[in-house]
C-alpha cells in the first residue's frame, strides 16, 4: 500500500498531503509530526500527580551536563545512553514527587524568606563573597532553570530535607553502643598469611569446552543487524556556497548597530516594600516616601536598603541589582530606571512586586565597532543565515524525494549528496549517528526492514538530517564453537586454576592444623581497611575470624582477584594505641546517628513507595 501511494504521489491530493507534511517538517522538525496525532500523556504519574514532560527534559539535560562535566574535556556525548539516563532521572523524579507529597501531608512549609536566605548564601551565586544577581541568573540559565522553577525545586528539596533531618536529629547512640563500635573500629590483628598462586598450565579437554559451549549456546548468539545506505544533508555544506551580497552585509551591520541603543547598561539598586496581606499599597508607599525623604536628606541608600528592603536577594548587598539592560524589567520599573541621572533616586514606583525606590549608580555603553572591523564576522553571519534557508529548502525536497523514490540514487543525484554505507549495527546501536535511538528505530522500522522503502528524514541534530535505505539484513545466529572457543578455553582455565588454588588452600589449612611447619608471611597490628599489600577481602576475612584461644588458631581461605588463593590466620588481637579525642568521638557519634537516621528515613520511604500508585507512560 505504501509503495502504491508513493507511485501515485504525483496526484493532486497526494501533493497537498506531502506539502503539508513538508511545511510541518521544515518549521518544527520531523519529531513534530508525531505530536499531531495524539497528545502525549505525562512521563509518569504518582498517586495521580503528573511528573511533567518539561520537568523530565530539564532534569535529564542537567544530569547529562553533570555527567559530561565529570568526564572532562574529552567527554563524548555519544557515549551516554539516553534511554538509561532518562530511566534513572525519571525514577529520581518519581521518588522526589513522593517525598514532597509526604512532607506536605506532614504540614511542612518553606517560606519565601527562607528560600531567599538559602539563595543569597549559596556560594555558586556569589562573587567576591557576596550574592551577585548576574552570577545567579547565569548559573540558572546554564542549568536550564528560570528563577521561578529553581525556587520551586529548592522549596521541594528543602521540605524533603526537613523530613530527612527530623529522622537524623531524632536518632542517637548510647555511650555503651559507641564504646563497643569504637573498640571494634580501632581493633588491630596480628596476621599470618600464605599466598597460593593460580596454576597457569591447566590443561582443558576438548570435551569440556564442548560441554560448556552446549550449556551456553542460548546466550552465544549475535543480534539481528542491518547495513544501511544513507545520505546526510547538513546545514554546513551550504555555508561555503551560499552567496553573500554587499546589500546583505550592510543590512546585517545596520541591524547589529541598532541593538546598541538597547545595550546601554545601568547599574541599579533598589529598596522594595512588598504589597501583601500584611501591608497594603498605601502603607508601602507611605514607608517608601518616608525613607526617600531620609535619603534626600543625606542618608546612605545602601545602608537604608540593608535595613529596610524586603527583597532578601538584594538587601544584603545594599539593594544592588547589577547592570541592567532596557527591557529586562518591563513597565514602570524600566521606565523609571532609564529616566534617572547617575546618582539620582526615583520617586516611589509601583510594580507587581510592590513599591520600589530605585537608584542609578552608574551607566555604561558599548563601543560600536566599524563595519570594516566586523566584515568577516558579518560575511560569515550572512552566509550562515543564507545557508539555513538553503538547508530548509533542501530539507523540503529531501522529504519529497525520500517519500516518492524507491531508492537513494535519484535523491542523491538531485541534491548532490554522497551515498554512504554504514557498518553493521543492531538494535543496541552502532557508532556515530547510528547510536541515536531515533536512527535505530527508523532503521528497524517495517517500512525500511520489510517494505524496503526509504526511511523518513531523521533530524539527528540541529543542522543534520539523514535518509536511510536497507542494504543488507544480517539475521541473528548462534556463534559457532570455533568463533568462541578461545574465550571458553580461557574461562575454563581460570575456573580450574582457581578451584585448584582453593583446594590447595584447604590442604594447607589441614597441614597447619596438624602442626606442620609452613612458610608464613606475618603482618603486625593490621587495622580494618588497611592495605598492607593484602587484598581487602583477605583483611575482611581476618577480622571475621574468632579470636585465637591459647595455642589453637582459626583459619580462613580467600579466593584472590588473580585466580589464586590465600590462607590467613590471626595470632593476636589488640587495640590501636591512638586514643580517640573527645571531639572526634562526638563527630563519630553524630555521623553514626545520622547514618541510622538516614536508614530509618529510607525504610520509611521504601514503605511509602511500596504503597504508592505509580504509572510510567
Coordinates of C-alpha atoms in Angstrom, one line a residue, residues 30-557:
X30 CA 10.4 15.6 12.0
X31 CA 9.5 14.8 15.6
X32 CA 6.7 17.3 15.5
X33 CA 4.7 15.1 13.1
X34 CA 4.2 12.6 15.8
X35 CA 2.7 15.1 18.1
X36 CA 0.0 16.0 15.5
X37 CA -1.7 12.6 16.1
X38 CA -2.1 12.5 19.8
X39 CA -1.5 14.5 22.9
X40 CA 1.3 12.7 24.9
X41 CA 0.5 11.6 28.4
X42 CA 2.9 12.8 31.1
X43 CA 6.1 10.6 31.5
X44 CA 4.8 9.3 34.9
X45 CA 2.0 9.8 37.4
X46 CA 2.5 9.3 41.2
X47 CA -0.7 8.9 43.1
X48 CA -2.5 10.9 40.4
X49 CA 0.1 13.7 40.3
X50 CA 1.9 14.1 37.0
X51 CA 5.6 14.3 36.5
X52 CA 5.6 16.8 33.7
X53 CA 7.5 16.3 30.4
X54 CA 9.2 19.7 30.7
X55 CA 10.4 18.8 34.2
X56 CA 11.8 15.5 33.0
X57 CA 13.5 17.1 30.0
X58 CA 15.2 19.8 32.2
X59 CA 16.3 17.1 34.7
X60 CA 17.7 14.9 32.0
X61 CA 19.7 17.8 30.4
X62 CA 21.0 18.8 33.8
X63 CA 22.1 15.3 34.6
X64 CA 23.7 15.0 31.1
X65 CA 25.7 18.2 31.7
X66 CA 26.9 17.0 35.1
X67 CA 28.0 13.6 33.7
X68 CA 29.8 15.2 30.8
X69 CA 31.5 17.7 33.1
X70 CA 32.7 14.8 35.3
X71 CA 34.1 13.1 32.2
X72 CA 36.4 16.0 31.5
X73 CA 37.5 17.8 28.3
X74 CA 37.4 14.7 26.2
X75 CA 33.8 13.9 27.0
X76 CA 31.8 12.3 24.2
X77 CA 28.1 12.9 24.4
X78 CA 27.6 9.9 22.1
X79 CA 28.8 7.6 24.9
X80 CA 25.8 8.5 27.1
X81 CA 22.9 6.0 27.0
X82 CA 19.9 8.3 26.6
X83 CA 17.4 5.6 27.5
X84 CA 19.3 4.7 30.7
X85 CA 19.8 8.3 31.6
X86 CA 16.1 9.1 31.1
X87 CA 15.2 6.0 33.2
X88 CA 17.4 6.9 36.1
X89 CA 16.3 10.6 36.1
X90 CA 12.6 9.7 35.9
X91 CA 13.0 7.3 38.8
X92 CA 14.6 10.1 40.8
X93 CA 11.7 12.5 39.9
X94 CA 9.1 9.9 41.0
X95 CA 10.9 9.5 44.3
X96 CA 11.1 13.3 44.8
X97 CA 7.4 13.6 44.0
X98 CA 6.5 11.0 46.6
X99 CA 8.8 12.6 49.2
X100 CA 7.4 16.1 48.6
X101 CA 3.8 14.9 48.9
X102 CA 4.7 13.1 52.2
X103 CA 6.3 16.3 53.5
X104 CA 3.2 18.4 52.6
X105 CA 1.0 15.8 54.3
X106 CA 3.1 16.3 57.4
X107 CA 2.2 20.1 57.2
X108 CA 5.8 21.2 56.4
X109 CA 6.2 24.6 54.7
X110 CA 9.1 26.6 53.4
X111 CA 8.7 30.4 53.4
X112 CA 9.9 32.7 50.7
X113 CA 12.2 34.4 53.2
X114 CA 13.9 31.1 53.9
X115 CA 14.3 30.5 50.2
X116 CA 15.8 33.9 49.8
X117 CA 18.2 33.3 52.6
X118 CA 19.3 30.0 51.1
X119 CA 19.8 31.6 47.7
X120 CA 21.9 34.6 48.8
X121 CA 24.2 32.3 50.9
X122 CA 24.8 29.8 48.1
X123 CA 28.4 30.1 47.1
X124 CA 27.7 29.3 43.4
X125 CA 25.7 32.5 43.3
X126 CA 28.3 34.7 44.9
X127 CA 31.1 36.8 43.6
X128 CA 33.8 38.1 46.0
X129 CA 31.9 36.6 48.9
X130 CA 28.7 38.5 48.2
X131 CA 25.5 37.5 46.3
X132 CA 25.6 38.5 42.7
X133 CA 22.4 38.6 40.7
X134 CA 24.2 38.2 37.3
X135 CA 26.0 35.1 38.6
X136 CA 22.7 33.8 40.0
X137 CA 20.9 34.2 36.6
X138 CA 23.8 32.8 34.7
X139 CA 24.0 29.7 36.8
X140 CA 20.3 29.2 36.5
X141 CA 20.3 29.6 32.7
X142 CA 23.2 27.2 32.3
X143 CA 21.2 24.6 34.3
X144 CA 18.0 25.2 32.3
X145 CA 16.1 26.9 35.1
X146 CA 14.1 30.1 35.4
X147 CA 14.2 31.9 38.8
X148 CA 10.6 30.6 39.5
X149 CA 11.3 27.0 38.5
X150 CA 14.5 27.0 40.6
X151 CA 12.7 28.4 43.6
X152 CA 10.1 25.6 43.3
X153 CA 12.8 23.0 43.1
X154 CA 14.6 24.5 46.0
X155 CA 11.3 24.6 48.0
X156 CA 10.6 21.0 47.4
X157 CA 14.1 19.8 48.2
X158 CA 14.2 21.9 51.4
X159 CA 10.9 20.3 52.5
X160 CA 12.3 16.8 51.9
X161 CA 15.5 17.7 53.7
X162 CA 13.4 18.8 56.7
X163 CA 11.8 15.4 56.9
X164 CA 15.2 13.7 56.4
X165 CA 16.7 16.0 59.1
X166 CA 14.0 15.1 61.5
X167 CA 14.9 11.4 61.3
X168 CA 18.6 12.3 61.7
X169 CA 18.1 14.6 64.7
X170 CA 15.9 12.1 66.5
X171 CA 18.4 9.3 66.1
X172 CA 21.0 8.8 68.8
X173 CA 23.6 6.3 70.1
X174 CA 24.2 5.4 73.7
X175 CA 27.7 5.6 75.2
X176 CA 27.9 1.9 75.6
X177 CA 27.0 1.3 71.9
X178 CA 29.5 3.9 70.8
X179 CA 32.3 2.4 73.0
X180 CA 31.7 -1.0 71.5
X181 CA 31.7 0.3 68.0
X182 CA 34.9 2.3 68.6
X183 CA 36.6 -0.6 70.2
X184 CA 35.8 -2.8 67.1
X185 CA 36.9 0.0 64.8
X186 CA 40.2 0.5 66.5
X187 CA 40.9 -3.2 66.9
X188 CA 44.2 -4.5 65.5
X189 CA 45.2 -8.0 64.5
X190 CA 48.5 -9.8 64.0
X191 CA 48.2 -12.0 60.9
X192 CA 50.0 -14.8 59.2
X193 CA 49.3 -15.3 55.5
X194 CA 50.2 -17.9 52.8
X195 CA 49.6 -16.9 49.2
X196 CA 49.0 -19.6 46.7
X197 CA 49.3 -18.6 43.0
X198 CA 47.0 -20.0 40.3
X199 CA 48.5 -22.6 38.1
X200 CA 48.8 -21.1 34.6
X201 CA 49.4 -24.5 32.9
X202 CA 46.0 -26.1 33.3
X203 CA 45.0 -28.5 30.6
X204 CA 41.5 -28.3 29.2
X205 CA 39.9 -31.2 27.4
X206 CA 38.0 -30.6 24.2
X207 CA 35.0 -32.4 25.7
X208 CA 34.9 -29.8 28.5
X209 CA 34.9 -27.0 26.0
X210 CA 32.2 -28.7 24.0
X211 CA 30.1 -29.2 27.2
X212 CA 30.4 -25.5 28.2
X213 CA 29.6 -24.4 24.6
X214 CA 26.4 -26.6 24.7
X215 CA 25.3 -25.2 28.1
X216 CA 25.9 -21.6 26.8
X217 CA 24.5 -22.0 23.3
X218 CA 21.4 -20.0 24.0
X219 CA 23.4 -16.9 25.0
X220 CA 26.1 -17.3 22.4
X221 CA 24.1 -15.6 19.6
X222 CA 24.6 -12.5 17.6
X223 CA 21.8 -9.9 17.4
X224 CA 19.9 -9.2 14.2
X225 CA 21.9 -6.5 12.4
X226 CA 21.4 -4.2 9.4
X227 CA 23.7 -2.4 7.0
X228 CA 22.1 0.7 5.6
X229 CA 23.0 3.1 2.8
X230 CA 22.3 6.7 3.7
X231 CA 22.6 10.3 2.7
X232 CA 23.3 13.1 5.1
X233 CA 22.0 16.6 4.4
X234 CA 23.8 19.2 6.6
X235 CA 23.5 22.9 7.0
X236 CA 27.3 23.3 7.0
X237 CA 27.5 22.0 3.4
X238 CA 25.7 25.2 2.2
X239 CA 27.8 27.8 4.1
X240 CA 30.7 27.9 1.7
X241 CA 28.5 28.0 -1.4
X242 CA 25.9 30.5 -0.1
X243 CA 26.1 33.8 -1.9
X244 CA 26.6 37.0 0.2
X245 CA 25.9 40.4 -1.3
X246 CA 27.1 43.8 -0.1
X247 CA 23.5 44.8 0.5
X248 CA 23.1 41.8 2.9
X249 CA 26.2 42.8 4.7
X250 CA 25.1 46.4 5.0
X251 CA 21.7 45.2 6.3
X252 CA 23.3 42.9 8.9
X253 CA 25.6 45.7 10.1
X254 CA 22.6 48.1 10.4
X255 CA 20.7 45.5 12.4
X256 CA 23.7 44.9 14.6
X257 CA 24.3 48.6 15.3
X258 CA 20.6 49.2 16.0
X259 CA 20.8 46.9 19.0
X260 CA 23.4 49.1 20.7
X261 CA 20.8 51.6 21.9
X262 CA 19.3 48.8 23.9
X263 CA 22.8 47.7 25.1
X264 CA 23.2 50.6 27.4
X265 CA 23.7 49.1 30.8
X266 CA 22.6 50.8 34.0
X267 CA 24.0 49.8 37.5
X268 CA 20.9 49.9 39.6
X269 CA 20.0 49.5 43.3
X270 CA 16.5 49.4 44.8
X271 CA 14.6 49.2 48.1
X272 CA 11.4 47.2 48.0
X273 CA 8.4 47.4 50.2
X274 CA 6.2 44.4 49.5
X275 CA 2.4 44.6 49.0
X276 CA 0.7 41.6 50.6
X277 CA -1.9 40.6 53.2
X278 CA 0.1 42.3 56.0
X279 CA 0.8 45.5 54.1
X280 CA -1.4 47.3 51.5
X281 CA -0.1 49.5 48.7
X282 CA -0.9 52.8 50.5
X283 CA 1.1 51.7 53.6
X284 CA 4.0 50.5 51.5
X285 CA 4.1 53.8 49.5
X286 CA 4.0 55.8 52.7
X287 CA 7.0 53.9 54.0
X288 CA 8.8 54.5 50.7
X289 CA 8.1 58.2 50.8
X290 CA 9.3 58.5 54.4
X291 CA 12.6 56.6 53.5
X292 CA 13.0 58.7 50.4
X293 CA 12.9 61.9 52.5
X294 CA 15.7 60.5 54.7
X295 CA 17.8 59.6 51.6
X296 CA 17.3 63.1 50.1
X297 CA 18.4 64.5 53.5
X298 CA 21.7 62.6 53.2
X299 CA 21.1 59.1 54.4
X300 CA 23.1 56.4 52.6
X301 CA 20.9 54.5 50.1
X302 CA 22.9 51.2 50.6
X303 CA 22.5 51.3 54.4
X304 CA 18.8 52.1 54.1
X305 CA 18.4 49.1 51.7
X306 CA 20.1 46.7 54.1
X307 CA 17.9 47.9 57.0
X308 CA 14.6 48.3 55.2
X309 CA 14.4 46.4 51.9
X310 CA 12.1 43.4 51.8
X311 CA 13.9 42.0 48.8
X312 CA 16.1 39.5 50.6
X313 CA 18.1 38.7 47.4
X314 CA 19.5 42.2 47.1
X315 CA 19.1 43.7 50.6
X316 CA 22.3 42.2 52.0
X317 CA 24.3 43.9 49.1
X318 CA 22.8 47.3 49.7
X319 CA 20.0 46.8 47.2
X320 CA 22.3 46.2 44.2
X321 CA 20.7 44.6 41.2
X322 CA 23.8 44.7 38.9
X323 CA 24.0 46.2 35.4
X324 CA 20.6 46.0 33.7
X325 CA 19.7 46.5 30.1
X326 CA 16.5 48.1 28.9
X327 CA 13.6 45.7 28.8
X328 CA 14.9 43.3 31.5
X329 CA 12.3 44.7 33.9
X330 CA 9.3 45.8 31.8
X331 CA 6.9 48.5 32.7
X332 CA 7.2 51.2 35.4
X333 CA 10.5 49.9 36.9
X334 CA 12.2 50.0 33.5
X335 CA 10.7 53.4 32.7
X336 CA 11.8 54.9 36.0
X337 CA 15.4 53.4 35.8
X338 CA 16.0 54.7 32.3
X339 CA 14.8 58.2 33.1
X340 CA 17.3 58.7 36.0
X341 CA 20.6 60.5 36.0
X342 CA 23.6 58.9 37.7
X343 CA 23.3 59.3 41.5
X344 CA 19.6 60.1 41.3
X345 CA 16.9 58.2 43.3
X346 CA 13.4 57.8 41.9
X347 CA 10.1 58.6 43.5
X348 CA 8.2 55.5 44.7
X349 CA 7.5 53.2 41.8
X350 CA 4.7 50.6 41.9
X351 CA 5.1 47.2 40.2
X352 CA 3.6 43.7 40.7
X353 CA 6.2 43.1 43.3
X354 CA 5.4 46.1 45.5
X355 CA 6.7 49.7 45.9
X356 CA 10.3 50.5 44.9
X357 CA 12.8 53.2 45.4
X358 CA 15.3 53.0 42.5
X359 CA 18.8 54.5 42.4
X360 CA 21.0 54.7 39.3
X361 CA 24.7 54.2 40.4
X362 CA 26.4 54.1 37.0
X363 CA 25.8 53.6 33.3
X364 CA 28.0 52.2 30.5
X365 CA 27.6 52.0 26.7
X366 CA 29.4 49.6 24.5
X367 CA 31.5 51.0 21.7
X368 CA 30.1 50.2 18.2
X369 CA 32.8 48.5 16.1
X370 CA 33.1 49.7 12.5
X371 CA 31.8 47.7 9.5
X372 CA 35.4 47.1 8.3
X373 CA 36.3 45.6 11.7
X374 CA 33.3 43.3 11.5
X375 CA 33.4 42.5 7.8
X376 CA 34.5 38.9 8.1
X377 CA 32.1 38.2 11.0
X378 CA 29.2 39.8 9.1
X379 CA 30.0 37.8 6.0
X380 CA 30.0 34.6 8.0
X381 CA 26.8 35.5 9.7
X382 CA 25.0 36.3 6.4
X383 CA 26.4 33.1 4.9
X384 CA 25.1 31.0 7.8
X385 CA 21.7 32.7 7.5
X386 CA 21.5 32.1 3.8
X387 CA 22.8 28.5 4.3
X388 CA 19.9 28.0 6.8
X389 CA 17.4 29.0 4.1
X390 CA 19.1 26.7 1.6
X391 CA 19.1 23.9 4.1
X392 CA 15.4 24.3 4.9
X393 CA 14.5 24.4 1.2
X394 CA 16.7 21.3 0.6
X395 CA 15.0 19.5 3.5
X396 CA 11.7 20.1 1.9
X397 CA 12.9 18.5 -1.3
X398 CA 14.7 15.7 0.6
X399 CA 11.4 14.8 2.3
X400 CA 9.6 14.8 -1.0
X401 CA 12.2 12.7 -2.8
X402 CA 12.6 10.3 0.1
X403 CA 8.8 9.7 0.0
X404 CA 8.4 9.3 -3.7
X405 CA 11.6 7.5 -4.7
X406 CA 12.3 3.7 -4.3
X407 CA 16.0 4.2 -3.5
X408 CA 18.5 6.9 -2.7
X409 CA 20.0 7.4 -6.2
X410 CA 17.7 10.0 -7.6
X411 CA 17.6 11.8 -4.3
X412 CA 21.4 11.9 -4.0
X413 CA 21.8 12.9 -7.7
X414 CA 19.4 15.8 -7.5
X415 CA 20.7 17.2 -4.1
X416 CA 24.4 16.5 -4.8
X417 CA 24.7 14.1 -1.8
X418 CA 27.1 11.2 -1.4
X419 CA 25.5 7.8 -0.7
X420 CA 27.4 6.2 2.2
X421 CA 27.2 2.8 3.8
X422 CA 27.1 2.1 7.5
X423 CA 28.9 -0.5 9.4
X424 CA 26.6 -3.3 10.6
X425 CA 24.6 -2.4 13.7
X426 CA 21.9 -4.0 15.9
X427 CA 19.0 -2.6 17.9
X428 CA 21.6 -1.9 20.6
X429 CA 23.0 0.7 18.3
X430 CA 26.3 1.4 16.4
X431 CA 28.7 4.2 16.1
X432 CA 28.1 8.0 15.5
X433 CA 24.7 8.7 14.0
X434 CA 23.7 5.1 14.4
X435 CA 24.0 5.3 18.2
X436 CA 21.0 7.6 18.2
X437 CA 17.7 6.0 19.3
X438 CA 15.7 7.7 16.6
X439 CA 18.0 6.5 13.9
X440 CA 18.0 2.9 15.3
X441 CA 14.2 2.9 15.5
X442 CA 13.9 4.1 11.9
X443 CA 16.4 1.6 10.6
X444 CA 14.5 -1.3 12.1
X445 CA 11.0 0.0 11.3
X446 CA 8.9 -2.1 9.0
X447 CA 9.0 0.4 6.2
X448 CA 12.8 0.1 5.9
X449 CA 13.2 -3.5 7.1
X450 CA 10.2 -5.2 5.4
X451 CA 8.9 -2.8 2.8
X452 CA 12.4 -2.0 1.6
X453 CA 11.5 1.7 1.3
X454 CA 13.5 4.8 2.1
X455 CA 13.2 6.0 5.7
X456 CA 11.5 9.2 6.6
X457 CA 14.0 12.1 7.0
X458 CA 15.6 11.8 10.5
X459 CA 16.8 15.0 12.1
X460 CA 19.8 13.6 14.1
X461 CA 20.6 17.0 15.5
X462 CA 20.1 20.7 14.5
X463 CA 21.5 21.0 11.1
X464 CA 21.9 17.4 10.2
X465 CA 19.3 15.1 8.6
X466 CA 19.6 11.5 7.4
X467 CA 17.6 9.3 5.0
X468 CA 18.4 5.6 5.0
X469 CA 17.7 2.6 2.8
X470 CA 18.3 -1.0 3.7
X471 CA 21.3 -2.6 2.0
X472 CA 21.6 -5.9 3.9
X473 CA 19.8 -7.7 6.7
X474 CA 22.1 -9.9 8.8
X475 CA 19.9 -12.4 10.7
X476 CA 20.6 -13.3 14.3
X477 CA 22.5 -16.6 14.6
X478 CA 24.2 -18.8 17.1
X479 CA 28.0 -18.4 17.1
X480 CA 29.9 -21.5 16.0
X481 CA 32.2 -23.2 18.5
X482 CA 35.3 -22.1 16.6
X483 CA 34.3 -18.5 17.0
X484 CA 34.1 -18.6 20.8
X485 CA 36.5 -21.5 21.6
X486 CA 39.4 -19.3 22.6
X487 CA 37.3 -17.4 25.1
X488 CA 35.7 -20.6 26.5
X489 CA 39.1 -22.2 27.0
X490 CA 40.4 -19.1 28.8
X491 CA 37.4 -19.1 31.1
X492 CA 37.7 -22.8 31.9
X493 CA 41.4 -22.4 32.6
X494 CA 40.8 -19.5 35.0
X495 CA 38.0 -21.5 36.7
X496 CA 40.1 -24.7 37.0
X497 CA 43.1 -22.8 38.3
X498 CA 41.0 -21.0 40.9
X499 CA 39.5 -24.3 42.0
X500 CA 42.9 -25.9 42.3
X501 CA 44.2 -23.0 44.2
X502 CA 41.3 -23.2 46.7
X503 CA 41.8 -27.0 47.0
X504 CA 45.5 -26.4 47.8
X505 CA 44.5 -23.7 50.3
X506 CA 42.2 -26.2 52.1
X507 CA 45.0 -28.7 52.2
X508 CA 47.3 -26.0 53.6
X509 CA 44.8 -25.4 56.4
X510 CA 44.8 -29.1 57.3
X511 CA 48.6 -29.1 57.4
X512 CA 48.7 -26.0 59.6
X513 CA 46.2 -27.6 62.0
X514 CA 48.4 -30.8 62.1
X515 CA 51.3 -28.6 63.2
X516 CA 53.4 -28.8 60.0
X517 CA 55.9 -26.0 59.6
X518 CA 54.8 -23.7 56.8
X519 CA 56.2 -20.7 55.1
X520 CA 54.0 -17.9 56.5
X521 CA 54.3 -14.2 55.9
X522 CA 53.5 -12.1 59.1
X523 CA 51.7 -8.8 59.4
X524 CA 51.6 -6.9 62.7
X525 CA 48.9 -4.6 64.1
X526 CA 46.8 -4.6 60.9
X527 CA 43.7 -2.4 61.2
X528 CA 40.4 -2.5 59.4
X529 CA 40.5 -1.0 55.9
X530 CA 44.3 -1.1 55.7
X531 CA 46.0 -2.5 52.6
X532 CA 49.5 -3.7 53.8
X533 CA 49.8 -5.3 50.4
X534 CA 46.8 -7.5 51.1
X535 CA 43.6 -7.6 49.2
X536 CA 40.6 -6.1 51.1
X537 CA 38.8 -9.5 51.0
X538 CA 41.8 -11.0 52.9
X539 CA 41.6 -8.3 55.6
X540 CA 37.8 -8.7 55.9
X541 CA 38.2 -12.5 56.3
X542 CA 40.9 -12.0 59.0
X543 CA 38.6 -9.6 61.0
X544 CA 35.8 -12.1 60.6
X545 CA 37.8 -14.9 62.3
X546 CA 37.3 -15.7 66.0
X547 CA 40.0 -14.7 68.5
X548 CA 42.8 -17.2 69.0
X549 CA 42.4 -19.4 72.1
X550 CA 45.7 -20.4 73.7
X551 CA 47.7 -22.3 71.1
X552 CA 44.7 -23.0 68.9
X553 CA 44.2 -21.0 65.7
X554 CA 41.3 -20.4 63.3
X555 CA 41.9 -20.2 59.6
X556 CA 40.2 -18.7 56.6
X557 CA 40.7 -19.3 52.9

